[in-house]
mmCIF file of C-alpha atoms (C1' of nucleotides) in Angstrom:
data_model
loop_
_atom_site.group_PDB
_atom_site.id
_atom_site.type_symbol
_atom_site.label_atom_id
_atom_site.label_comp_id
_atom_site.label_asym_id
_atom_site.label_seq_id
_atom_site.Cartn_x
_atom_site.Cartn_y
_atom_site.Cartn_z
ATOM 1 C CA UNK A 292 -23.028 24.310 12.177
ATOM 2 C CA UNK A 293 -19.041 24.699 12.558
ATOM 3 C CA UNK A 294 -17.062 21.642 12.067
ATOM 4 C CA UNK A 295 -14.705 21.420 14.533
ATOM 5 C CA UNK A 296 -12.069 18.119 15.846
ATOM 6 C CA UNK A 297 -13.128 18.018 19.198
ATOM 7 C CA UNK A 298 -16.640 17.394 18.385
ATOM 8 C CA UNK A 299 -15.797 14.647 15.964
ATOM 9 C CA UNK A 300 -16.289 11.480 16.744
ATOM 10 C CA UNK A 301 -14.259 10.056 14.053
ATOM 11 C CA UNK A 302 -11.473 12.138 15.611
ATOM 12 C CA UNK A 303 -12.253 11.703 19.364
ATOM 13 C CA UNK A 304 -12.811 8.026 18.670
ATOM 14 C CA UNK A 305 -8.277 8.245 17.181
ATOM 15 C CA UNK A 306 -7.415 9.900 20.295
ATOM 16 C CA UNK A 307 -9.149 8.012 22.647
ATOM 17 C CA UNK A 308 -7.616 4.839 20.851
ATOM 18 C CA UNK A 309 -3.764 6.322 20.847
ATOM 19 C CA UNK A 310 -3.789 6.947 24.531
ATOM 20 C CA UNK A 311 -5.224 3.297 25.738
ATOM 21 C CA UNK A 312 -2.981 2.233 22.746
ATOM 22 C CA UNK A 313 0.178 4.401 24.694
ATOM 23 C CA UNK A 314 -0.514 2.885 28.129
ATOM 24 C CA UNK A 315 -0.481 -0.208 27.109
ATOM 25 C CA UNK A 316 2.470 -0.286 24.812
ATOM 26 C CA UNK A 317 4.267 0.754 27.656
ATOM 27 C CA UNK A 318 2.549 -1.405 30.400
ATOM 28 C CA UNK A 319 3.613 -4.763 28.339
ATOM 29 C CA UNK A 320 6.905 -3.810 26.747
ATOM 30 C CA UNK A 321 8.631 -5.203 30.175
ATOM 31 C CA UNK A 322 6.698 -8.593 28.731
ATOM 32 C CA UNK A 323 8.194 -8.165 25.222
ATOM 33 C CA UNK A 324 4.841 -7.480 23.722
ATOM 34 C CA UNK A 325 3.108 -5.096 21.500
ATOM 35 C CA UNK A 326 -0.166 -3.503 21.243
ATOM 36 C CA UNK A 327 -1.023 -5.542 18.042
ATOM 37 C CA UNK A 328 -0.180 -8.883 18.661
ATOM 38 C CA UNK A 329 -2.762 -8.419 22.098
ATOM 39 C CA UNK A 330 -6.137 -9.350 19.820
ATOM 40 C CA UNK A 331 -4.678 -12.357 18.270
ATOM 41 C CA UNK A 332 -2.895 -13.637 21.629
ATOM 42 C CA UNK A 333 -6.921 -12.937 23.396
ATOM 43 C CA UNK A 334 -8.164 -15.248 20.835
ATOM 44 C CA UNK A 335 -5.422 -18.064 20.994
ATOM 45 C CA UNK A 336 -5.307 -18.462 24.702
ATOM 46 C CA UNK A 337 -9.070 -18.856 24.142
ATOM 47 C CA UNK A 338 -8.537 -21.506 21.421
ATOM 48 C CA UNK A 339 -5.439 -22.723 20.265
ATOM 49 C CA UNK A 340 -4.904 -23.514 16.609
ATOM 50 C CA UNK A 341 -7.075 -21.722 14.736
ATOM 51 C CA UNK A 342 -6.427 -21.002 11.398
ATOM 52 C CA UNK A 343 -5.325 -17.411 9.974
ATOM 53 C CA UNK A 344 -9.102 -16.724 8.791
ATOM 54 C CA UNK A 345 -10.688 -17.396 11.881
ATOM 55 C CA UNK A 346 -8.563 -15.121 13.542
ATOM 56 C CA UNK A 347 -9.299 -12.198 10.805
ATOM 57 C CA UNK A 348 -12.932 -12.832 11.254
ATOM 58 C CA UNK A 349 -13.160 -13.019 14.767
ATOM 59 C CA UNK A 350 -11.243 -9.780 15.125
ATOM 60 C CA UNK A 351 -12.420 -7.612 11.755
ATOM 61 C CA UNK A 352 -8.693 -6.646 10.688
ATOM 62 C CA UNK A 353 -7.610 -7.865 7.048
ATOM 63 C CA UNK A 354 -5.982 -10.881 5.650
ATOM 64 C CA UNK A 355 -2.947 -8.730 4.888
ATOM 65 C CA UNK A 356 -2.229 -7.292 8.465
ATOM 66 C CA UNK A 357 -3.057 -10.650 9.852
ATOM 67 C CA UNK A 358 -0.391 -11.847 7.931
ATOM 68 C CA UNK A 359 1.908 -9.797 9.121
ATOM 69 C CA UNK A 360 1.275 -9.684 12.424
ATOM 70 C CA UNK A 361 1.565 -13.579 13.063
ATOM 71 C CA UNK A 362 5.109 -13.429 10.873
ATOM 72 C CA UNK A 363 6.348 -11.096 13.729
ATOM 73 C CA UNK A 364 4.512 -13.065 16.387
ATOM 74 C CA UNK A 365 6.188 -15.933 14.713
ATOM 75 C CA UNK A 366 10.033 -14.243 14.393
ATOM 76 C CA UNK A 367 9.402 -13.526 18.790
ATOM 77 C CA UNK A 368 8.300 -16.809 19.802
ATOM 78 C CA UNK A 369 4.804 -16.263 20.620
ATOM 79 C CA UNK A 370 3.919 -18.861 18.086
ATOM 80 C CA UNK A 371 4.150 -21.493 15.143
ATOM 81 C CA UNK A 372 2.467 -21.979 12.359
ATOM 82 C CA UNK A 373 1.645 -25.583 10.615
ATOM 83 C CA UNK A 374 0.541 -26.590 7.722
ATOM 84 C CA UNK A 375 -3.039 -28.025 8.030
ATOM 85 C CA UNK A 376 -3.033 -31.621 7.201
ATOM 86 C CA UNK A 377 -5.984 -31.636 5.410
ATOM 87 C CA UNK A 378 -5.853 -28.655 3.205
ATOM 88 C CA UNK A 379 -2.642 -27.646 2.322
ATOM 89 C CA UNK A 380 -3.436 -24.123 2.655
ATOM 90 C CA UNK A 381 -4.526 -23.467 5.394
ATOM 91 C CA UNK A 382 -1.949 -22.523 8.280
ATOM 92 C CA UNK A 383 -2.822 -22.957 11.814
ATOM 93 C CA UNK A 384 -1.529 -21.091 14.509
ATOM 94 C CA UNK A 385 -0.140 -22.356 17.407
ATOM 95 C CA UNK A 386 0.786 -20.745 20.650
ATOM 96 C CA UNK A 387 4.830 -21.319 21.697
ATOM 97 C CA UNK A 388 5.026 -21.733 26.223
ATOM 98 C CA UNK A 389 6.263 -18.389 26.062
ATOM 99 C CA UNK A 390 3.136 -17.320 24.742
ATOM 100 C CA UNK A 391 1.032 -19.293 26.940
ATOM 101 C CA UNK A 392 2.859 -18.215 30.024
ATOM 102 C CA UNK A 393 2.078 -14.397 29.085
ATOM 103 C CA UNK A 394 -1.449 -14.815 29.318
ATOM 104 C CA UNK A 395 -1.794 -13.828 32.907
ATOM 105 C CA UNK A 396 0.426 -10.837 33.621
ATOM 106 C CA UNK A 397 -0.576 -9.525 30.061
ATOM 107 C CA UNK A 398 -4.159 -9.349 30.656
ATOM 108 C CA UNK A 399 -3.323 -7.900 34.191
ATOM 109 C CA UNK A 400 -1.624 -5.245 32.582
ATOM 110 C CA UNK A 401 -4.502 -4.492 30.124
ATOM 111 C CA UNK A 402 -6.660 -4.439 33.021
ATOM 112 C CA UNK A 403 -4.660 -1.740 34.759
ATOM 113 C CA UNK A 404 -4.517 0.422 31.991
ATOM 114 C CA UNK A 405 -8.633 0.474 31.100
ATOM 115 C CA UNK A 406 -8.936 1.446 34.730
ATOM 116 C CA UNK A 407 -6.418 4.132 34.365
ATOM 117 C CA UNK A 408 -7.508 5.439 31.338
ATOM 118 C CA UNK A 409 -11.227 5.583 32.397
ATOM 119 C CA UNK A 410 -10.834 6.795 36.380
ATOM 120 C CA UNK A 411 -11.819 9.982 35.301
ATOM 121 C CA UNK A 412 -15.333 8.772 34.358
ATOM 122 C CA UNK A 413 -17.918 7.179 36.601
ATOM 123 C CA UNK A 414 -18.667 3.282 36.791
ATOM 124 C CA UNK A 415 -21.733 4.061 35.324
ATOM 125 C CA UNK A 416 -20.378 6.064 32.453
ATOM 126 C CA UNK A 417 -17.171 3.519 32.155
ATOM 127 C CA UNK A 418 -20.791 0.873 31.288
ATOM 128 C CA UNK A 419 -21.909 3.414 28.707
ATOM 129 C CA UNK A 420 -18.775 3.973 27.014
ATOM 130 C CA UNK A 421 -18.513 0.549 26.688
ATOM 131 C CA UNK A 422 -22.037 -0.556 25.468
ATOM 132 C CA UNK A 423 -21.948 2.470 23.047
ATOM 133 C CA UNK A 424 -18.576 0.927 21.558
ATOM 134 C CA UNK A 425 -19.878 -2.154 21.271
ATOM 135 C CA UNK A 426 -23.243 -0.974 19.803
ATOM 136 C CA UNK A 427 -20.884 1.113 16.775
ATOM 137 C CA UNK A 428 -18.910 -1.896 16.403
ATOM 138 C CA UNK A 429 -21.584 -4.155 15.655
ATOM 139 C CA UNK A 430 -23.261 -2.111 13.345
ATOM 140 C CA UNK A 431 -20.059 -1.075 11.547
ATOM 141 C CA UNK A 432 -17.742 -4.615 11.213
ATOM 142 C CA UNK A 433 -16.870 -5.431 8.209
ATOM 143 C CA UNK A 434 -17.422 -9.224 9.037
ATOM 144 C CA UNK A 435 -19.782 -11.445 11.239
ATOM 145 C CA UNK A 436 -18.738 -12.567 14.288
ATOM 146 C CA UNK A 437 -18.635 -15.785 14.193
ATOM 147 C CA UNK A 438 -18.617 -16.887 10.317
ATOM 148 C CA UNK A 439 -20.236 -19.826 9.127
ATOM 149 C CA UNK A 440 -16.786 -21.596 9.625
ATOM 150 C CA UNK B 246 -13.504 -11.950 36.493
ATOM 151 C CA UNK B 247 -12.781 -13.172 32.927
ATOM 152 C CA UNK B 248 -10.782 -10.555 30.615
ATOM 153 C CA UNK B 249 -12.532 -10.615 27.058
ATOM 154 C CA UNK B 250 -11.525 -8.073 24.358
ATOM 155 C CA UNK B 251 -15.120 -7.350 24.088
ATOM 156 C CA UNK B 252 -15.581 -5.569 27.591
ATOM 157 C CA UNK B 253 -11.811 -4.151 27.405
ATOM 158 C CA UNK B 254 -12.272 -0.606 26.712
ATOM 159 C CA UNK B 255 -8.719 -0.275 25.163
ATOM 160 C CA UNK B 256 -9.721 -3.313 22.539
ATOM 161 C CA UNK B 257 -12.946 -1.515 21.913
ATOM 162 C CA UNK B 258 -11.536 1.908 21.040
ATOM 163 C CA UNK B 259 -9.464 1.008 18.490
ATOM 164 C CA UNK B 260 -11.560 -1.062 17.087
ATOM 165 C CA UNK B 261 -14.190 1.859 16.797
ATOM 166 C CA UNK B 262 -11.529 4.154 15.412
ATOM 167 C CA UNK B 263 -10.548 1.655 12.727
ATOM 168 C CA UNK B 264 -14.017 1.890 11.803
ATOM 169 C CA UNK B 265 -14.178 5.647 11.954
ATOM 170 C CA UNK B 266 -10.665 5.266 10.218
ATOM 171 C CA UNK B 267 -11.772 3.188 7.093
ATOM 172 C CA UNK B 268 -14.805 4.713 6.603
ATOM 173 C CA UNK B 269 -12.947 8.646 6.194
ATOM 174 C CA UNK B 270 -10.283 7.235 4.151
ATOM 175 C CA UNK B 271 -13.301 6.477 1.786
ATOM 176 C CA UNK B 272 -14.483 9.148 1.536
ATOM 177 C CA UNK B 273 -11.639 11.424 1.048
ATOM 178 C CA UNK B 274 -9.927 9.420 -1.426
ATOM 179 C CA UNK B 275 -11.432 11.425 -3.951
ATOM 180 C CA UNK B 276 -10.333 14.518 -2.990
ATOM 181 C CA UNK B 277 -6.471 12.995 -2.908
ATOM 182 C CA UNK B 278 -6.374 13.145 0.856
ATOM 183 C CA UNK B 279 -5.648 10.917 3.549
ATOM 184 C CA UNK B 280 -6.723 10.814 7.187
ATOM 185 C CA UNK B 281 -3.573 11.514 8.816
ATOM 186 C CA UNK B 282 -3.364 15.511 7.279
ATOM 187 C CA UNK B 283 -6.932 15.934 8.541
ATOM 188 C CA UNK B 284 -6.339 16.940 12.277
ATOM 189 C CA UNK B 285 -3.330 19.209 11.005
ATOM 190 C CA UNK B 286 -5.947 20.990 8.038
ATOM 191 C CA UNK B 287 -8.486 21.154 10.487
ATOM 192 C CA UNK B 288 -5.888 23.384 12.566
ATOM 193 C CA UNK B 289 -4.667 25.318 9.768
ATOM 194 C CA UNK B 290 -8.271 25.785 8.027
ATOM 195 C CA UNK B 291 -8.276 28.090 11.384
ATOM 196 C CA UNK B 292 -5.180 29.679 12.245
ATOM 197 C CA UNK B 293 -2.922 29.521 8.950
ATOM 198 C CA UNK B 294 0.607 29.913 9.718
ATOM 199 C CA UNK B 295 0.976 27.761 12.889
ATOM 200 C CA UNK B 296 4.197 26.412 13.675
ATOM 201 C CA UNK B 297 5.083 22.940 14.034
ATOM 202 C CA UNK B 298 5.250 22.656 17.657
ATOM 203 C CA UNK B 299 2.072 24.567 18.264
ATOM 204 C CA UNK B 300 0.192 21.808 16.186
ATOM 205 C CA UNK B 301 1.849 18.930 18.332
ATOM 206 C CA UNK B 302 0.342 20.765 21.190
ATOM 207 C CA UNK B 303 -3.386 21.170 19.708
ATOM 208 C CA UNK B 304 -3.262 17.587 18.414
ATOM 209 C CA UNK B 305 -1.380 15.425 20.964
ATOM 210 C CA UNK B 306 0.795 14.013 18.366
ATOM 211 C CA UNK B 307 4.304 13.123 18.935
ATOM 212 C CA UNK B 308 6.846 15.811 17.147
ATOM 213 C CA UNK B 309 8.369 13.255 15.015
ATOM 214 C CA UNK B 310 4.970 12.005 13.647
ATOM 215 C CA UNK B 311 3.584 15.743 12.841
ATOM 216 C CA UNK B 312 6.923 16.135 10.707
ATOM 217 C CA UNK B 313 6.608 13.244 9.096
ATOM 218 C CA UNK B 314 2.762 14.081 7.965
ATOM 219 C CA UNK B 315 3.867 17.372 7.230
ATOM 220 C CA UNK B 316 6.101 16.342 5.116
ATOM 221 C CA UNK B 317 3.829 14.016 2.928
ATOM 222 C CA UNK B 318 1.449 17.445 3.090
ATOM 223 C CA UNK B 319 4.130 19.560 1.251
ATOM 224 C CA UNK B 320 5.044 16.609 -0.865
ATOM 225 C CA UNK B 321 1.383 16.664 -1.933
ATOM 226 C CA UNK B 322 1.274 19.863 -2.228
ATOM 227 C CA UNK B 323 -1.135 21.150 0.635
ATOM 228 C CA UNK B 324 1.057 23.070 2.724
ATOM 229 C CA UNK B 325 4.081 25.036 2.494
ATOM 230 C CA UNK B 326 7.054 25.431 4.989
ATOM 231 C CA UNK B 327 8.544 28.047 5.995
ATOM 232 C CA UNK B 328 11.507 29.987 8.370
ATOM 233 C CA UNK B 329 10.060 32.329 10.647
ATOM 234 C CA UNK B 330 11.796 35.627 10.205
ATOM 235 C CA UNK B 331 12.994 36.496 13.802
ATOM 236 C CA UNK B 332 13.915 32.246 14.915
ATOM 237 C CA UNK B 333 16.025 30.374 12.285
ATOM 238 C CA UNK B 334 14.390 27.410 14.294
ATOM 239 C CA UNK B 335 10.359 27.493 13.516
ATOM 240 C CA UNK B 336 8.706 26.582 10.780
ATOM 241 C CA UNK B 337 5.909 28.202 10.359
ATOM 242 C CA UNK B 338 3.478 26.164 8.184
ATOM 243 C CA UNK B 339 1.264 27.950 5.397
ATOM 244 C CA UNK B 340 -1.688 26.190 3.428
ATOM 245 C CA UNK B 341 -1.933 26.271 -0.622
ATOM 246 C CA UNK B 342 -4.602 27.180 -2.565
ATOM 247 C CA UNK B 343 -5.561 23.694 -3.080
ATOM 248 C CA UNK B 344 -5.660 22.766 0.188
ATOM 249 C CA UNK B 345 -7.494 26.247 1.202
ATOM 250 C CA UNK B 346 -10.186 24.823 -1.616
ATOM 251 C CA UNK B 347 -10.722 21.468 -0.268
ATOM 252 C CA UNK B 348 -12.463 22.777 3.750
ATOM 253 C CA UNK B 349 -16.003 22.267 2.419
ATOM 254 C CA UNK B 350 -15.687 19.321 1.031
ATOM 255 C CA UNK B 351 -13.173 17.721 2.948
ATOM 256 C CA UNK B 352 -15.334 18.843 5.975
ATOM 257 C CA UNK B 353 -18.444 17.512 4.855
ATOM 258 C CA UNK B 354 -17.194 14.364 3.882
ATOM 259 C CA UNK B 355 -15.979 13.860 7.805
ATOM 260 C CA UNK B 356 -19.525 14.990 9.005
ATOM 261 C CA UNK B 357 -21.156 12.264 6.694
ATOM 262 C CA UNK B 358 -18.790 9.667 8.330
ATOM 263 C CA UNK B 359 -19.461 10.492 11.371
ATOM 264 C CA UNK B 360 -23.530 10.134 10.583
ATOM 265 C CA UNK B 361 -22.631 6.894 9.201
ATOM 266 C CA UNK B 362 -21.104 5.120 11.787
ATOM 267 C CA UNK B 363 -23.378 6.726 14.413
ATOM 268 C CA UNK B 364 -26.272 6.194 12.424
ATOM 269 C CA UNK B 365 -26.558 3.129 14.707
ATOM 270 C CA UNK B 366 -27.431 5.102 17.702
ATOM 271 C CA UNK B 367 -30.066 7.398 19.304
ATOM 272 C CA UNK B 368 -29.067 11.177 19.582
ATOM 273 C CA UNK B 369 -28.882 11.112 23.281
ATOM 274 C CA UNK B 370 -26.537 8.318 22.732
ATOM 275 C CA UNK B 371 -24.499 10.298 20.102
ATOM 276 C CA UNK B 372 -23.892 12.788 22.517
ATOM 277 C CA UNK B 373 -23.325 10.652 25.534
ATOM 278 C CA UNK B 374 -20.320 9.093 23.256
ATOM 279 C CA UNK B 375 -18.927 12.297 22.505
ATOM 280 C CA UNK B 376 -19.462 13.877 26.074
ATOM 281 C CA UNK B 377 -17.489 10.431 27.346
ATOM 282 C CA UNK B 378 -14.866 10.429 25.047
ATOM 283 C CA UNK B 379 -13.938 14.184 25.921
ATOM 284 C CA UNK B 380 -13.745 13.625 29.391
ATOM 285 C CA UNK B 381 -10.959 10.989 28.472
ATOM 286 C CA UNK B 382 -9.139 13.075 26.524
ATOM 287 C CA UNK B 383 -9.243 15.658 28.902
ATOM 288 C CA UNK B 384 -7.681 13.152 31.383
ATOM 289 C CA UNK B 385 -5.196 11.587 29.769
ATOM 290 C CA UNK B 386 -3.610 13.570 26.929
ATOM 291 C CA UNK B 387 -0.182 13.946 27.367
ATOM 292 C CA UNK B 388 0.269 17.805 26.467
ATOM 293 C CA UNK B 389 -2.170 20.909 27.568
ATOM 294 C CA UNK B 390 -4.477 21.896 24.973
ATOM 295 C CA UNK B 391 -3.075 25.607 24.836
ATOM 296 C CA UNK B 392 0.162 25.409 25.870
ATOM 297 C CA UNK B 393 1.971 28.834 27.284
ATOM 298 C CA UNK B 394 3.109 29.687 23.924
ATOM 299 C "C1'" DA C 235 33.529 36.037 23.272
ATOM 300 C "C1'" DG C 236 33.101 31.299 24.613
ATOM 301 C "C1'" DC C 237 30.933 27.565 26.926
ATOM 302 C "C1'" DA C 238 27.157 24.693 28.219
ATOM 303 C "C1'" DC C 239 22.140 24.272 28.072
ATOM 304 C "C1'" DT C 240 17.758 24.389 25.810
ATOM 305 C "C1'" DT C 241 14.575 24.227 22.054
ATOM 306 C "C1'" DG C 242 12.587 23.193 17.458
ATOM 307 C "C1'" DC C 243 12.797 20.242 13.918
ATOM 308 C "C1'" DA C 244 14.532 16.216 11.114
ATOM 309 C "C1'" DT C 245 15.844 11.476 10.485
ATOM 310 C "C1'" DA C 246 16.184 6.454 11.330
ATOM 311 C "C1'" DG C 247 13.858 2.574 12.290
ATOM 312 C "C1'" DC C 248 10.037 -0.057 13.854
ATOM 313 C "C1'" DA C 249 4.830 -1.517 14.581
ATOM 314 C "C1'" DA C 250 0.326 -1.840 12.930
ATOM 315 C "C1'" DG C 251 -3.040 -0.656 9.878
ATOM 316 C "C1'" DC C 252 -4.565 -0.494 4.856
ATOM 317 C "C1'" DT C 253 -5.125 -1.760 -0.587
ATOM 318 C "C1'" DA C 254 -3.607 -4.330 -4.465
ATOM 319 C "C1'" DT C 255 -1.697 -8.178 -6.260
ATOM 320 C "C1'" DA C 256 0.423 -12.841 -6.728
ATOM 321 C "C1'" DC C 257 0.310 -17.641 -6.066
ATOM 322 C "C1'" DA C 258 -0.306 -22.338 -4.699
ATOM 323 C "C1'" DA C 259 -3.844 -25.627 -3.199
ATOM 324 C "C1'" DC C 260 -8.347 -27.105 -3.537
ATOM 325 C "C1'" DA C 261 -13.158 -27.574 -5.965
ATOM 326 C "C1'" DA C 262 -16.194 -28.026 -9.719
ATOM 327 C "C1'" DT C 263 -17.397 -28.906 -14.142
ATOM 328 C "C1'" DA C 264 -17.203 -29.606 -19.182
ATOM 329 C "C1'" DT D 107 -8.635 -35.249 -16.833
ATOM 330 C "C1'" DA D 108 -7.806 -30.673 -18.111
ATOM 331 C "C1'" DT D 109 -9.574 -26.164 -17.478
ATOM 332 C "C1'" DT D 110 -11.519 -22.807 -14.967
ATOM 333 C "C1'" DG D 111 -12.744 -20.786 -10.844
ATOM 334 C "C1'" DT D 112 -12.320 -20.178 -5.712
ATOM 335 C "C1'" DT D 113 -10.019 -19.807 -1.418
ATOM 336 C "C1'" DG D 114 -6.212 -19.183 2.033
ATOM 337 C "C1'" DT D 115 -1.850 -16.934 2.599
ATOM 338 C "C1'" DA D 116 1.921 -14.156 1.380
ATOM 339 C "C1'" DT D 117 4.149 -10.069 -0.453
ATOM 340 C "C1'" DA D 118 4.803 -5.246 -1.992
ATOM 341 C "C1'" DG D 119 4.181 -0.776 -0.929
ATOM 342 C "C1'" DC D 120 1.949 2.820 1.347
ATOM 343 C "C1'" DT D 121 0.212 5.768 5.730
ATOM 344 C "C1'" DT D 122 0.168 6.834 10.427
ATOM 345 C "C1'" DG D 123 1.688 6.206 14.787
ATOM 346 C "C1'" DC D 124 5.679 5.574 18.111
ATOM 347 C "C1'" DT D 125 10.765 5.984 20.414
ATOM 348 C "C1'" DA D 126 15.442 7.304 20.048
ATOM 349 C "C1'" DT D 127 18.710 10.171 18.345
ATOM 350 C "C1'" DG D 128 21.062 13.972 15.868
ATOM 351 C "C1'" DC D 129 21.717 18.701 14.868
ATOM 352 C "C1'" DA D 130 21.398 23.603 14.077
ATOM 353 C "C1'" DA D 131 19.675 27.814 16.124
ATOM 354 C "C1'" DG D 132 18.813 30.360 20.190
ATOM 355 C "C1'" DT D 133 19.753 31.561 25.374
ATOM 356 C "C1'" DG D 134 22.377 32.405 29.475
ATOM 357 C "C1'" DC D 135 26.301 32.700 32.274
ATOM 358 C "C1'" DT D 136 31.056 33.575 33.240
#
DNA sequence: AGCACTTGCATAGCAAGCTATACAACAATA
DNA sequence: TATTGTTGTATAGCTTGCTATGCAAGTGCT
């Protein structure tokens, strides 16, 4: 069998990420955001103040990119980070008003731009694609879910 | 309804292409590539000789970003560049040996990620996801697949 | 021929992902 | 209580993606 791109999934699966990844960069650059600050934002408005390891395990991305993520989150105002007062090494992260004020007309845009990247497909299908991704995801992670801590 | 980054599509693709992603960078280590120079080998591996704005077409990559991989390509010595005759403006891009020599394995080594990740669901389901994802592409991609020329 | 327009590629600069490594704060133990 | 190990973050340096911009080579029109 011929190995060709557009019956890769590992190279479908890029392309399908770069366009949602293209709509939405440009659906929440009018809010001064950016595609990878979105995960970490989803969590916060959830909970505020979790430390920097929660927020790598809860969204499988390492330490490192965490890291530098928040530090530009941090330079634009979408949040501070303290020192925990009990262990001095852990930093938690807490959203700014900006940040908190954000939360509704960012997910709106997300919103907008699943259903514009997926009109082409069925409801039903739009269900499958998403139930396969989250099937490959949970079999793939690196980490759990929700770690011990 | 709530917005989770669970059900968002957009979330859930790149999370499955980081996956994809990590897993291929793996596996190719070995054989001193990296995944960005795949989609443009898998082109070349083809048609050898392409020029640079026919591969933006076929891979619905920015211009900027195929130069910049095709310039990390000739710096690693898989591809050379160079002048078409009759249009002082194309470069028309030619494959090494070395790179020539690394389709079977290279190849292979994407197949086996692809099992990998996958492995996870049925075959139906393997070809639902791939059926899905084209029809996304096919949607949304910002360039035709064969352009006029 | 000379001018403006178009086209193909390169460069600058940033975001977002990764690995590898460093380091300070805590924990455990001899 | 030192030493040794572990753990949470940070930093360095790379790839891969993007937008914006510059520029040289071709095209067309007068």
């Amino acid at each position: 069998m011929e190995f060709t791109k557009d019956q890769s999934q590992g190279y479908l699966a890029n392309h399908v990420a770069r366009i949602f990844a293209r709509g939405l960069t440009a659906r929440i650059r009018p809010l001064g955001l950016t595609t990878g600050t979105f995960p970490a934002l989803l969590e916060l408005w959830e909970t505020d103040g979790m430390t920097q390891k929660q927020l790598v395990a809860k969204l499988d991305i390492e330490q490192a990119t965490m890291a530098n993520t928040l530090a530009r989150m941090e330079r634009d105002g979408l949040i501070i980070r303290k020192k925990d007062a009990s262990d001095g090494r852990v930093q938690r992260v807490w959203l700014t008003d900006r940040a908190r004020a954000l939360r509704g007309p960012a997910t709106a845009a997300a919103m907008d731009e699943n259903a514009a990247s997926l009109a082409c497909l069925t409801e039903d299908e739009q269900q499958q694609f998403t139930t396969l991704m989250q099937k490959i995801i949970a079999a793939n992670r690196y980490r759990a879910d929700s770690p011990s801590e």
